[in-house]
Coordinates of C-alpha atoms in Angstrom, one line a residue:
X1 CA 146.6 173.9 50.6
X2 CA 145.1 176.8 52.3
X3 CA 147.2 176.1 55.4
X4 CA 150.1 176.2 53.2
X5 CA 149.0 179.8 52.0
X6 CA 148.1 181.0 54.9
X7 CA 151.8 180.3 56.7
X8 CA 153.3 181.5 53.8
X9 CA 151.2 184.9 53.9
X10 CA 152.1 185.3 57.6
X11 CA 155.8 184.6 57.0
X12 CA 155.9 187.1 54.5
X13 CA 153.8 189.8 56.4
X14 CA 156.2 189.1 59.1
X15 CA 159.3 189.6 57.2
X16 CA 158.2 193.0 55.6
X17 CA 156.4 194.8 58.6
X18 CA 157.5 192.3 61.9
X19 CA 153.8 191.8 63.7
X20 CA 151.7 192.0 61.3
X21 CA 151.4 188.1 60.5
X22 CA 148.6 188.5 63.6
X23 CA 146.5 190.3 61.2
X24 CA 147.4 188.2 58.3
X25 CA 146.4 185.5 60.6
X26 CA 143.2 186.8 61.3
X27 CA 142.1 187.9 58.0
X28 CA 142.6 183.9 57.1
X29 CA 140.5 182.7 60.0
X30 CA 137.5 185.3 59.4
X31 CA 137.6 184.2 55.9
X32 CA 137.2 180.3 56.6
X33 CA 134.5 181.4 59.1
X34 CA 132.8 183.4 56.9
X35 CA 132.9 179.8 54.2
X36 CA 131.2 178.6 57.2
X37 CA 128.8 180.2 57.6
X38 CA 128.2 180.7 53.8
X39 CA 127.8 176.6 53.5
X40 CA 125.6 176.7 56.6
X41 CA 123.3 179.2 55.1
X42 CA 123.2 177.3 51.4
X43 CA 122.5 174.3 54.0
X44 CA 119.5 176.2 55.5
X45 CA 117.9 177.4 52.1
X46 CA 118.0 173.3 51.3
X47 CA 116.2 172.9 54.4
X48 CA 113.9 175.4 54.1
X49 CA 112.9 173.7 50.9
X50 CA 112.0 170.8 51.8
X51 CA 110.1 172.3 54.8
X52 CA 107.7 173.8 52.3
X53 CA 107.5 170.8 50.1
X54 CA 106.6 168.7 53.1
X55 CA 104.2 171.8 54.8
X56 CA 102.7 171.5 51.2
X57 CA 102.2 167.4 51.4
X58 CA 100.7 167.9 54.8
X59 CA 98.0 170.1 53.2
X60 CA 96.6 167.9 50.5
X61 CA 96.6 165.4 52.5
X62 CA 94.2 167.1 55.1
X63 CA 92.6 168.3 52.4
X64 CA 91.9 164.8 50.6
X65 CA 91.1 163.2 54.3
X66 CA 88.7 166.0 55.3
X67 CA 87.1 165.3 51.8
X68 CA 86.7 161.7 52.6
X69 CA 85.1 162.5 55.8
X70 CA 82.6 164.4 53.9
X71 CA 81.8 161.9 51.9
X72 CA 81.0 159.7 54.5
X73 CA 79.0 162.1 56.6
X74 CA 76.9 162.6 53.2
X75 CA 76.1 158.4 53.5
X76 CA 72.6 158.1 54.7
X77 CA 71.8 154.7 56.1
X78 CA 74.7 153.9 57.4
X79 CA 73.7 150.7 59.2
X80 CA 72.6 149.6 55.7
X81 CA 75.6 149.2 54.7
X82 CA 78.1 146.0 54.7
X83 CA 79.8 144.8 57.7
X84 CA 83.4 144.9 55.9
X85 CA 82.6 148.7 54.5
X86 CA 81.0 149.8 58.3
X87 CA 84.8 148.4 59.4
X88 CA 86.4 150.1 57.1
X89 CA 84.9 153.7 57.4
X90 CA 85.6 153.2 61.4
X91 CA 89.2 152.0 60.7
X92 CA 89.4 155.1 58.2
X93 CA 88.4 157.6 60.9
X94 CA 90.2 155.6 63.4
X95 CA 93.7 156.5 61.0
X96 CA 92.6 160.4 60.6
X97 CA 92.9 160.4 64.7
X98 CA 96.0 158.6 64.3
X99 CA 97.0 160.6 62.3
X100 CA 95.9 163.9 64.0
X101 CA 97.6 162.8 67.0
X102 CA 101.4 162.0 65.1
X103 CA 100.6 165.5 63.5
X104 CA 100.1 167.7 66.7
X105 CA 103.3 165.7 68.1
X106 CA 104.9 166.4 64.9
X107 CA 104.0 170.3 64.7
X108 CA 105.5 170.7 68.8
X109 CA 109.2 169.6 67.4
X110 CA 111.3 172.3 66.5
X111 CA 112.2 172.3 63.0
X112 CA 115.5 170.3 62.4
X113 CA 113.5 167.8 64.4
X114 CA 111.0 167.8 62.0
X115 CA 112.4 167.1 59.2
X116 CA 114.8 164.5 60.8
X117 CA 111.4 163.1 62.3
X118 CA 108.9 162.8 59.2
X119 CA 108.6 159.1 59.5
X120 CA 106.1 158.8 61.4
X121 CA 104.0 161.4 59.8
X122 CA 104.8 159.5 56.8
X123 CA 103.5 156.5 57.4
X124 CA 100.6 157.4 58.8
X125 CA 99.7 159.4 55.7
X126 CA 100.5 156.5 54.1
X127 CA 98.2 154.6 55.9
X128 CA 95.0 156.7 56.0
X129 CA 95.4 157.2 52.1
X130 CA 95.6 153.3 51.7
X131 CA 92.5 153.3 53.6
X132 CA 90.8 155.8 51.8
X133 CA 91.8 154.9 48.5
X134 CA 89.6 151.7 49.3
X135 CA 86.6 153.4 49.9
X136 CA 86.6 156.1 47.2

């Protein structure tokens, strides 16, 4: 439809001053650049959101695994303890370095990377909370 306008205008600007369809012309492709650009920028603020829900994920749950470490430095005894629960805390700390190594490759991607590339950040969240959640 708009191509349809836009010959028409040109035509017209033609017939009433000859030459000045260029600028017709022009006015038409500035404005479906500038619709570009406007999408491209709405596009950005969507990203931009879910950049801060996901910096905000990323927070509580360093916060809730650097708890959870606490915790367990705060067990005296430790060789007290059960053989399954002594596997578990070491498979637990085991998933926080995992997890701290997915993070720093995570955090040296550019951002459109990053948010195309959460998976793996994801699942090893996933992972260390599982683990967690059995020993709290």
């Amino acid at each position: 439809m708009m191509d349809m306008v836009q010959t028409a205008a040109v035509a017209t600007a033609n017939a009433v001053l000859p030459g000045s369809g260029v600028i017709v012309n022009s006015a038409f492709e500035l404005g479906k650049v500038c619709s570009e650009i406007a999408q491209l920028l709405t596009g950005m603020q969507e990203t931009a959101s879910s950049i801060k829900t996901q910096c905000a994920n990323i927070e509580k749950d360093v916060a809730y695994f650097r708890w959870v470490l606490e915790v367990l430095g705060r067990v005296q005894h430790k060789h007290k303890l059960t053989t399954e629960l002594q596997k578990l805390i070491t498979r637990f700390e085991t998933e926080v370095k995992e997890y701290d190594r997915v993070m720093e490759k995570f955090l040296e991607q550019n951002i459109l990377k990053q948010l195309v590339f959460h998976n793996d950040l994801d699942a090893a969240s996933a992972s260390v909370k599982e683990t967690a959640g059995q020993l709290v």
